[in-house]
Amino acid sequence: MSYADLSFSQWNALSDGAAGRLAQDIAARHELTVAAVRNTSYAGRSHRTALFDRGGMRFALVPGGRPALGYDAGRFRPGPRQTADYADSAAEFGLPSLTEYVEAMTSPVRDVDMPAMLVAVDAFDPCEIPLAPDDPRVRELVASAGGRVGGVRTVGSGGDGLTVEFDRTGQVVRARAIREVSYDEAMAGLASLGLRTATPDEWEWACGAGATTLFRWGDDCPDDGYPYDHRTGPHRQENLWGLAIGQDPYRHEVTTERTVVCGGDGGGATCGGSGFFLGWLTSATAYRDEDFGRWFASEDGYADEILTRPVVELG
């Protein structure tokens, strides 16, 4: 059996020993290192997580199958606070019924054949260029700080997008420059690493891990702030696969379809004060803001980072 055919049920049915051997074989075939194989839980569900390292980037095994993706808004039973908060937003912005709006802002329900794959634990920004501590730009920025770098902190230079992080002794532990790149340049940068970004379907499967609720943790959401305001909570935790994904609507991710972004709306609902439920809806697994996606892909669209979710295909 090709590892791409490995399903969720098959993977979790393996003994610990067999799972460990399979992970080691996957690593050997794809020039990876096994970081961990462990049992995890998220939002009341359990799973065996396998993590791999590749050139400083961590990946998690995402099993395949034929999942139902998308969201059926007719199944949504909002709580009283969600209903009241949306009613205020609808009155202010002239929105349709809650069910209609959720349906319009989520992808349709569909069954998809999904291969097993390795998905990056964290989003990757091809705009980011690592710099050595002795790079002239880094040395110049350190000198301009005048030795005032005690403790763990970041010194940034807004003009050229340069950021340097120091440890408690004042030594440079990480330095990077941010450059503006186009969507095509970002995809080419991934390809040069032997990677590609996720498709919209892969992103949804990677984020929700088969959860049928509006959010990957359930249908409820806080009513006292936006996702950005809550530094803890299920949206900040790694999901069932072990991925840090869909945590901040300001950090939306591009996919293989140029007009489809996932995981957020660029912070539009939050920045615009649209209402807490609308702000949280941007964190829904199947959230799709088609207008934002088309604008982001147009000549008028811009961003100081293009986040991707790298994928390693399994053979």
mmCIF file of C-alpha atoms in Angstrom:
data_model
loop_
_atom_site.group_PDB
_atom_site.id
_atom_site.type_symbol
_atom_site.label_atom_id
_atom_site.label_comp_id
_atom_site.label_asym_id
_atom_site.label_seq_id
_atom_site.Cartn_x
_atom_site.Cartn_y
_atom_site.Cartn_z
ATOM 1 C CA MET A 1 0.000 0.000 0.000
ATOM 2 C CA SER A 2 1.233 3.475 -0.850
ATOM 3 C CA TYR A 3 1.477 5.688 2.201
ATOM 4 C CA ALA A 4 -0.753 8.147 0.365
ATOM 5 C CA ASP A 5 -3.569 5.580 0.839
ATOM 6 C CA LEU A 6 -3.188 5.564 4.638
ATOM 7 C CA SER A 7 -6.539 6.468 6.175
ATOM 8 C CA PHE A 8 -7.356 7.954 9.564
ATOM 9 C CA SER A 9 -8.834 4.682 10.828
ATOM 10 C CA GLN A 10 -5.935 2.570 9.523
ATOM 11 C CA TRP A 11 -3.329 4.793 11.137
ATOM 12 C CA ASN A 12 -5.025 4.858 14.533
ATOM 13 C CA ALA A 13 -5.678 1.095 14.439
ATOM 14 C CA LEU A 14 -1.936 0.338 14.269
ATOM 15 C CA SER A 15 -0.093 -0.811 17.357
ATOM 16 C CA ASP A 16 2.383 1.653 18.829
ATOM 17 C CA GLY A 17 5.275 -0.405 17.493
ATOM 18 C CA ALA A 18 3.829 -0.652 13.986
ATOM 19 C CA ALA A 19 3.068 3.089 13.939
ATOM 20 C CA GLY A 20 6.620 3.892 14.983
ATOM 21 C CA ARG A 21 8.079 1.678 12.254
ATOM 22 C CA LEU A 22 5.780 3.211 9.653
ATOM 23 C CA ALA A 23 6.820 6.713 10.718
ATOM 24 C CA GLN A 24 10.489 5.765 10.444
ATOM 25 C CA ASP A 25 9.932 4.370 6.958
ATOM 26 C CA ILE A 26 8.114 7.527 5.847
ATOM 27 C CA ALA A 27 11.003 9.587 7.199
ATOM 28 C CA ALA A 28 13.615 7.475 5.401
ATOM 29 C CA ARG A 29 11.784 7.690 2.072
ATOM 30 C CA HIS A 30 11.318 11.445 2.221
ATOM 31 C CA GLU A 31 14.577 12.605 3.832
ATOM 32 C CA LEU A 32 12.922 13.477 7.134
ATOM 33 C CA THR A 33 13.643 12.884 10.791
ATOM 34 C CA VAL A 34 10.972 11.522 13.115
ATOM 35 C CA ALA A 35 10.454 14.046 15.917
ATOM 36 C CA ALA A 36 7.698 12.262 17.851
ATOM 37 C CA VAL A 37 4.921 9.704 17.640
ATOM 38 C CA ARG A 38 2.483 10.282 20.480
ATOM 39 C CA ASN A 39 -1.158 10.171 21.489
ATOM 40 C CA THR A 40 -2.909 13.513 21.556
ATOM 41 C CA SER A 41 -6.400 14.855 22.186
ATOM 42 C CA TYR A 42 -8.272 17.946 21.095
ATOM 43 C CA ALA A 43 -11.852 19.060 21.759
ATOM 44 C CA GLY A 44 -12.818 15.670 23.140
ATOM 45 C CA ARG A 45 -11.275 13.632 20.314
ATOM 46 C CA SER A 46 -8.160 11.445 20.380
ATOM 47 C CA HIS A 47 -5.545 10.700 17.737
ATOM 48 C CA ARG A 48 -2.022 9.385 17.351
ATOM 49 C CA THR A 49 0.152 12.238 16.073
ATOM 50 C CA ALA A 50 3.370 11.732 14.095
ATOM 51 C CA LEU A 51 5.744 14.670 13.736
ATOM 52 C CA PHE A 52 8.706 14.989 11.378
ATOM 53 C CA ASP A 53 11.512 17.509 10.861
ATOM 54 C CA ARG A 54 12.789 18.602 7.456
ATOM 55 C CA GLY A 55 15.405 21.318 7.165
ATOM 56 C CA GLY A 56 14.214 23.171 10.242
ATOM 57 C CA MET A 57 10.536 22.860 9.279
ATOM 58 C CA ARG A 58 8.218 20.575 11.248
ATOM 59 C CA PHE A 59 5.526 18.484 9.576
ATOM 60 C CA ALA A 60 2.665 16.376 10.924
ATOM 61 C CA LEU A 61 1.162 13.291 9.336
ATOM 62 C CA VAL A 62 -2.368 14.028 8.142
ATOM 63 C CA PRO A 63 -4.058 10.730 7.234
ATOM 64 C CA GLY A 64 -6.369 10.468 4.249
ATOM 65 C CA GLY A 65 -9.780 9.041 3.490
ATOM 66 C CA ARG A 66 -12.991 10.333 1.940
ATOM 67 C CA PRO A 67 -14.106 13.071 4.322
ATOM 68 C CA ALA A 68 -17.092 15.370 4.001
ATOM 69 C CA LEU A 69 -15.783 18.917 3.782
ATOM 70 C CA GLY A 70 -17.613 22.218 3.861
ATOM 71 C CA TYR A 71 -20.407 23.198 6.225
ATOM 72 C CA ASP A 72 -24.178 22.795 6.189
ATOM 73 C CA ALA A 73 -25.454 26.042 7.678
ATOM 74 C CA GLY A 74 -28.858 24.429 8.214
ATOM 75 C CA ARG A 75 -27.280 22.334 10.974
ATOM 76 C CA PHE A 76 -26.003 25.334 12.927
ATOM 77 C CA ARG A 77 -27.782 25.890 16.221
ATOM 78 C CA PRO A 78 -26.385 29.175 17.556
ATOM 79 C CA GLY A 79 -26.422 29.948 21.222
ATOM 80 C CA PRO A 80 -28.451 32.903 22.547
ATOM 81 C CA ARG A 81 -25.385 35.148 22.759
ATOM 82 C CA GLN A 82 -24.334 34.323 19.203
ATOM 83 C CA THR A 83 -27.860 35.040 17.963
ATOM 84 C CA ALA A 84 -28.040 38.355 19.783
ATOM 85 C CA ASP A 85 -24.588 39.461 18.651
ATOM 86 C CA TYR A 86 -25.365 38.626 15.032
ATOM 87 C CA ALA A 87 -28.699 40.447 15.240
ATOM 88 C CA ASP A 88 -26.839 43.624 16.219
ATOM 89 C CA SER A 89 -24.416 43.190 13.291
ATOM 90 C CA ALA A 90 -27.230 42.430 10.854
ATOM 91 C CA ALA A 91 -29.135 45.548 11.890
ATOM 92 C CA GLU A 92 -26.065 47.735 11.500
ATOM 93 C CA PHE A 93 -24.796 46.325 8.201
ATOM 94 C CA GLY A 94 -28.008 45.119 6.551
ATOM 95 C CA LEU A 95 -27.160 41.411 6.578
ATOM 96 C CA PRO A 96 -29.489 38.488 5.815
ATOM 97 C CA SER A 97 -30.599 35.855 8.337
ATOM 98 C CA LEU A 98 -27.891 34.137 10.363
ATOM 99 C CA THR A 99 -28.326 30.850 8.506
ATOM 100 C CA GLU A 100 -28.122 32.569 5.123
ATOM 101 C CA TYR A 101 -25.014 34.467 6.101
ATOM 102 C CA VAL A 102 -23.183 31.420 7.466
ATOM 103 C CA GLU A 103 -24.083 29.507 4.304
ATOM 104 C CA ALA A 104 -22.755 32.335 2.118
ATOM 105 C CA MET A 105 -19.471 32.530 4.047
ATOM 106 C CA THR A 106 -18.618 28.818 4.190
ATOM 107 C CA SER A 107 -17.739 26.345 1.481
ATOM 108 C CA PRO A 108 -20.465 23.897 0.373
ATOM 109 C CA VAL A 109 -20.668 20.366 1.700
ATOM 110 C CA ARG A 110 -18.931 17.853 -0.539
ATOM 111 C CA ASP A 111 -17.205 14.460 -0.266
ATOM 112 C CA VAL A 112 -13.551 14.490 -1.284
ATOM 113 C CA ASP A 113 -10.984 11.748 -1.824
ATOM 114 C CA MET A 114 -8.091 12.903 0.320
ATOM 115 C CA PRO A 115 -4.638 11.279 0.241
ATOM 116 C CA ALA A 116 -2.498 11.049 3.342
ATOM 117 C CA MET A 117 0.173 13.759 3.375
ATOM 118 C CA LEU A 118 2.605 15.615 5.570
ATOM 119 C CA VAL A 119 1.482 19.151 6.423
ATOM 120 C CA ALA A 120 3.623 21.874 7.975
ATOM 121 C CA VAL A 121 2.800 22.435 11.637
ATOM 122 C CA ASP A 122 3.226 26.190 11.265
ATOM 123 C CA ALA A 123 2.407 28.510 8.398
ATOM 124 C CA PHE A 124 5.409 29.396 6.244
ATOM 125 C CA ASP A 125 6.178 32.810 4.815
ATOM 126 C CA PRO A 126 8.219 32.677 1.586
ATOM 127 C CA CYS A 127 8.720 36.427 1.986
ATOM 128 C CA GLU A 128 11.002 35.763 4.949
ATOM 129 C CA ILE A 129 14.739 35.491 4.286
ATOM 130 C CA PRO A 130 16.909 34.075 7.120
ATOM 131 C CA LEU A 131 20.096 36.053 7.756
ATOM 132 C CA ALA A 132 23.340 34.977 9.423
ATOM 133 C CA PRO A 133 24.345 36.823 12.631
ATOM 134 C CA ASP A 134 27.395 38.263 10.840
ATOM 135 C CA ASP A 135 25.358 39.580 7.896
ATOM 136 C CA PRO A 136 26.290 43.291 7.431
ATOM 137 C CA ARG A 137 22.651 44.315 7.781
ATOM 138 C CA VAL A 138 22.376 42.472 11.082
ATOM 139 C CA ARG A 139 25.619 43.918 12.404
ATOM 140 C CA GLU A 140 24.510 47.432 11.475
ATOM 141 C CA LEU A 141 21.204 47.018 13.295
ATOM 142 C CA VAL A 142 22.936 45.585 16.354
ATOM 143 C CA ALA A 143 25.332 48.528 16.384
ATOM 144 C CA SER A 144 22.449 50.992 16.114
ATOM 145 C CA ALA A 145 20.872 49.405 19.214
ATOM 146 C CA GLY A 146 23.894 50.631 21.148
ATOM 147 C CA GLY A 147 24.181 47.504 23.267
ATOM 148 C CA ARG A 148 20.685 47.996 24.701
ATOM 149 C CA VAL A 149 19.573 44.446 23.924
ATOM 150 C CA GLY A 150 19.413 42.803 27.351
ATOM 151 C CA GLY A 151 16.879 40.006 27.672
ATOM 152 C CA VAL A 152 14.854 38.249 24.993
ATOM 153 C CA ARG A 153 13.610 40.914 22.640
ATOM 154 C CA THR A 154 13.292 41.913 19.018
ATOM 155 C CA VAL A 155 14.792 44.953 17.378
ATOM 156 C CA GLY A 156 13.241 45.752 14.014
ATOM 157 C CA SER A 157 13.949 48.132 11.192
ATOM 158 C CA GLY A 158 10.724 49.131 9.497
ATOM 159 C CA GLY A 159 12.438 50.594 6.466
ATOM 160 C CA ASP A 160 13.858 47.366 5.140
ATOM 161 C CA GLY A 161 11.798 44.798 7.048
ATOM 162 C CA LEU A 162 14.759 43.605 9.115
ATOM 163 C CA THR A 163 14.176 41.880 12.464
ATOM 164 C CA VAL A 164 16.809 40.596 14.891
ATOM 165 C CA GLU A 165 16.070 38.572 18.030
ATOM 166 C CA PHE A 166 18.494 38.391 20.952
ATOM 167 C CA ASP A 167 18.908 36.009 23.866
ATOM 168 C CA ARG A 168 19.432 37.099 27.461
ATOM 169 C CA THR A 169 23.155 37.514 26.935
ATOM 170 C CA GLY A 170 22.720 39.868 23.999
ATOM 171 C CA GLN A 171 23.694 37.301 21.354
ATOM 172 C CA VAL A 172 21.790 37.130 18.078
ATOM 173 C CA VAL A 173 19.648 33.991 17.976
ATOM 174 C CA ARG A 174 17.608 34.746 14.870
ATOM 175 C CA ALA A 175 17.671 37.354 12.146
ATOM 176 C CA ARG A 176 15.511 37.741 9.099
ATOM 177 C CA ALA A 177 14.575 40.175 6.376
ATOM 178 C CA ILE A 178 11.105 40.465 4.932
ATOM 179 C CA ARG A 179 10.755 41.209 1.247
ATOM 180 C CA GLU A 180 7.600 41.749 -0.743
ATOM 181 C CA VAL A 181 6.879 38.931 -3.171
ATOM 182 C CA SER A 182 4.028 38.135 -5.523
ATOM 183 C CA TYR A 183 1.851 35.037 -5.268
ATOM 184 C CA ASP A 184 3.755 33.440 -8.152
ATOM 185 C CA GLU A 185 7.091 34.215 -6.505
ATOM 186 C CA ALA A 186 5.872 32.701 -3.247
ATOM 187 C CA MET A 187 4.801 29.503 -5.005
ATOM 188 C CA ALA A 188 8.138 29.355 -6.828
ATOM 189 C CA GLY A 189 9.935 29.780 -3.513
ATOM 190 C CA LEU A 190 8.095 26.770 -2.108
ATOM 191 C CA ALA A 191 8.812 24.740 -5.230
ATOM 192 C CA SER A 192 12.533 25.491 -4.865
ATOM 193 C CA LEU A 193 12.310 23.737 -1.483
ATOM 194 C CA GLY A 194 10.580 20.732 -3.020
ATOM 195 C CA LEU A 195 7.250 21.743 -1.490
ATOM 196 C CA ARG A 196 3.902 23.170 -2.512
ATOM 197 C CA THR A 197 1.124 24.897 -0.639
ATOM 198 C CA ALA A 198 -2.122 23.166 0.284
ATOM 199 C CA THR A 199 -5.187 23.056 -1.925
ATOM 200 C CA PRO A 200 -8.388 24.541 -0.433
ATOM 201 C CA ASP A 201 -9.700 21.022 0.248
ATOM 202 C CA GLU A 202 -6.435 19.952 1.863
ATOM 203 C CA TRP A 203 -6.442 23.074 4.022
ATOM 204 C CA GLU A 204 -9.948 22.376 5.315
ATOM 205 C CA TRP A 205 -9.118 18.725 6.045
ATOM 206 C CA ALA A 206 -5.882 19.749 7.749
ATOM 207 C CA CYS A 207 -7.653 22.366 9.872
ATOM 208 C CA GLY A 208 -10.861 20.597 10.878
ATOM 209 C CA ALA A 209 -9.458 17.056 11.062
ATOM 210 C CA GLY A 210 -12.903 15.698 10.300
ATOM 211 C CA ALA A 211 -14.844 17.824 12.807
ATOM 212 C CA THR A 212 -18.401 18.448 11.541
ATOM 213 C CA THR A 213 -18.985 21.533 13.695
ATOM 214 C CA LEU A 214 -18.669 25.144 12.528
ATOM 215 C CA PHE A 215 -15.342 25.529 14.308
ATOM 216 C CA ARG A 216 -12.889 22.689 14.755
ATOM 217 C CA TRP A 217 -13.600 22.742 18.521
ATOM 218 C CA GLY A 218 -17.411 22.991 18.315
ATOM 219 C CA ASP A 219 -20.146 25.459 17.414
ATOM 220 C CA ASP A 220 -19.689 27.953 20.248
ATOM 221 C CA CYS A 221 -17.355 30.942 20.430
ATOM 222 C CA PRO A 222 -16.619 33.689 22.970
ATOM 223 C CA ASP A 223 -18.822 36.756 23.083
ATOM 224 C CA ASP A 224 -16.376 39.080 24.825
ATOM 225 C CA GLY A 225 -13.791 39.761 22.158
ATOM 226 C CA TYR A 226 -12.395 38.760 18.789
ATOM 227 C CA PRO A 227 -10.024 35.805 18.194
ATOM 228 C CA TYR A 228 -7.103 38.211 18.257
ATOM 229 C CA ASP A 229 -8.122 39.383 21.743
ATOM 230 C CA HIS A 230 -8.077 35.881 23.233
ATOM 231 C CA ARG A 231 -4.502 34.723 23.687
ATOM 232 C CA THR A 232 -5.633 31.362 25.079
ATOM 233 C CA GLY A 233 -8.439 29.020 24.152
ATOM 234 C CA PRO A 234 -9.096 26.164 21.720
ATOM 235 C CA HIS A 235 -8.336 28.359 18.717
ATOM 236 C CA ARG A 236 -4.789 28.865 20.028
ATOM 237 C CA GLN A 237 -4.152 25.171 20.673
ATOM 238 C CA GLU A 238 -2.686 22.763 18.136
ATOM 239 C CA ASN A 239 -5.488 20.824 16.489
ATOM 240 C CA LEU A 240 -6.083 17.072 16.388
ATOM 241 C CA TRP A 241 -3.325 16.519 13.808
ATOM 242 C CA GLY A 242 -0.877 18.653 15.817
ATOM 243 C CA LEU A 243 -1.082 21.737 13.573
ATOM 244 C CA ALA A 244 -1.025 25.383 14.642
ATOM 245 C CA ILE A 245 -3.625 26.504 12.112
ATOM 246 C CA GLY A 246 -6.535 28.919 11.855
ATOM 247 C CA GLN A 247 -5.492 30.734 15.029
ATOM 248 C CA ASP A 248 -5.545 34.382 13.959
ATOM 249 C CA PRO A 249 -7.794 35.858 11.224
ATOM 250 C CA TYR A 250 -5.103 38.424 10.450
ATOM 251 C CA ARG A 251 -2.861 35.533 9.343
ATOM 252 C CA HIS A 252 -4.866 34.159 6.437
ATOM 253 C CA GLU A 253 -3.178 31.602 4.193
ATOM 254 C CA VAL A 254 -3.059 31.318 0.425
ATOM 255 C CA THR A 255 -3.821 28.045 -1.334
ATOM 256 C CA THR A 256 -3.170 26.538 -4.750
ATOM 257 C CA GLU A 257 -6.242 28.441 -5.973
ATOM 258 C CA ARG A 258 -5.164 32.037 -6.163
ATOM 259 C CA THR A 259 -8.535 33.523 -5.227
ATOM 260 C CA VAL A 260 -9.158 31.176 -2.293
ATOM 261 C CA VAL A 261 -7.615 32.109 1.060
ATOM 262 C CA CYS A 262 -8.259 30.154 4.236
ATOM 263 C CA GLY A 263 -7.895 30.692 7.959
ATOM 264 C CA GLY A 264 -8.976 34.329 8.108
ATOM 265 C CA ASP A 265 -10.019 37.492 6.327
ATOM 266 C CA GLY A 266 -6.947 39.639 6.800
ATOM 267 C CA GLY A 267 -8.487 40.989 9.996
ATOM 268 C CA GLY A 268 -11.213 42.859 8.158
ATOM 269 C CA ALA A 269 -14.064 41.852 10.474
ATOM 270 C CA THR A 270 -11.994 42.587 13.569
ATOM 271 C CA CYS A 271 -10.546 45.877 12.374
ATOM 272 C CA GLY A 272 -13.927 46.989 11.082
ATOM 273 C CA GLY A 273 -15.685 46.276 14.369
ATOM 274 C CA SER A 274 -18.224 44.066 12.627
ATOM 275 C CA GLY A 275 -19.279 42.228 15.792
ATOM 276 C CA PHE A 276 -17.766 39.399 17.786
ATOM 277 C CA PHE A 277 -19.649 36.551 16.086
ATOM 278 C CA LEU A 278 -18.675 37.795 12.627
ATOM 279 C CA GLY A 279 -15.102 38.087 13.841
ATOM 280 C CA TRP A 280 -15.080 34.521 15.117
ATOM 281 C CA LEU A 281 -16.775 33.205 11.989
ATOM 282 C CA THR A 282 -13.572 34.008 10.077
ATOM 283 C CA SER A 283 -11.953 31.195 12.122
ATOM 284 C CA ALA A 284 -14.512 28.615 10.975
ATOM 285 C CA THR A 285 -12.894 25.641 9.266
ATOM 286 C CA ALA A 286 -14.822 26.117 6.024
ATOM 287 C CA TYR A 287 -14.802 29.941 6.075
ATOM 288 C CA ARG A 288 -14.551 31.491 2.615
ATOM 289 C CA ASP A 289 -14.666 35.209 1.941
ATOM 290 C CA GLU A 290 -14.903 35.190 -1.845
ATOM 291 C CA ASP A 291 -14.784 38.972 -2.173
ATOM 292 C CA PHE A 292 -11.617 39.153 -0.065
ATOM 293 C CA GLY A 293 -10.065 36.314 -2.047
ATOM 294 C CA ARG A 294 -10.707 38.027 -5.373
ATOM 295 C CA TRP A 295 -9.375 41.337 -4.053
ATOM 296 C CA PHE A 296 -6.277 39.682 -2.591
ATOM 297 C CA ALA A 297 -5.547 38.049 -5.956
ATOM 298 C CA SER A 298 -6.108 41.263 -7.911
ATOM 299 C CA GLU A 299 -3.606 43.968 -8.757
ATOM 300 C CA ASP A 300 -5.059 46.052 -5.924
ATOM 301 C CA GLY A 301 -4.482 43.355 -3.320
ATOM 302 C CA TYR A 302 -1.466 43.630 -1.071
ATOM 303 C CA ALA A 303 0.041 42.039 2.056
ATOM 304 C CA ASP A 304 3.292 42.329 3.957
ATOM 305 C CA GLU A 305 3.396 38.537 4.156
ATOM 306 C CA ILE A 306 2.070 35.662 2.048
ATOM 307 C CA LEU A 307 1.493 32.757 4.386
ATOM 308 C CA THR A 308 1.375 29.238 2.971
ATOM 309 C CA ARG A 309 0.773 25.786 4.429
ATOM 310 C CA PRO A 310 3.507 23.578 2.910
ATOM 311 C CA VAL A 311 2.683 19.994 1.972
ATOM 312 C CA VAL A 312 4.925 16.975 1.406
ATOM 313 C CA GLU A 313 3.206 14.420 -0.815
ATOM 314 C CA LEU A 314 3.598 10.774 0.238
ATOM 315 C CA GLY A 315 4.506 8.152 -2.324
#
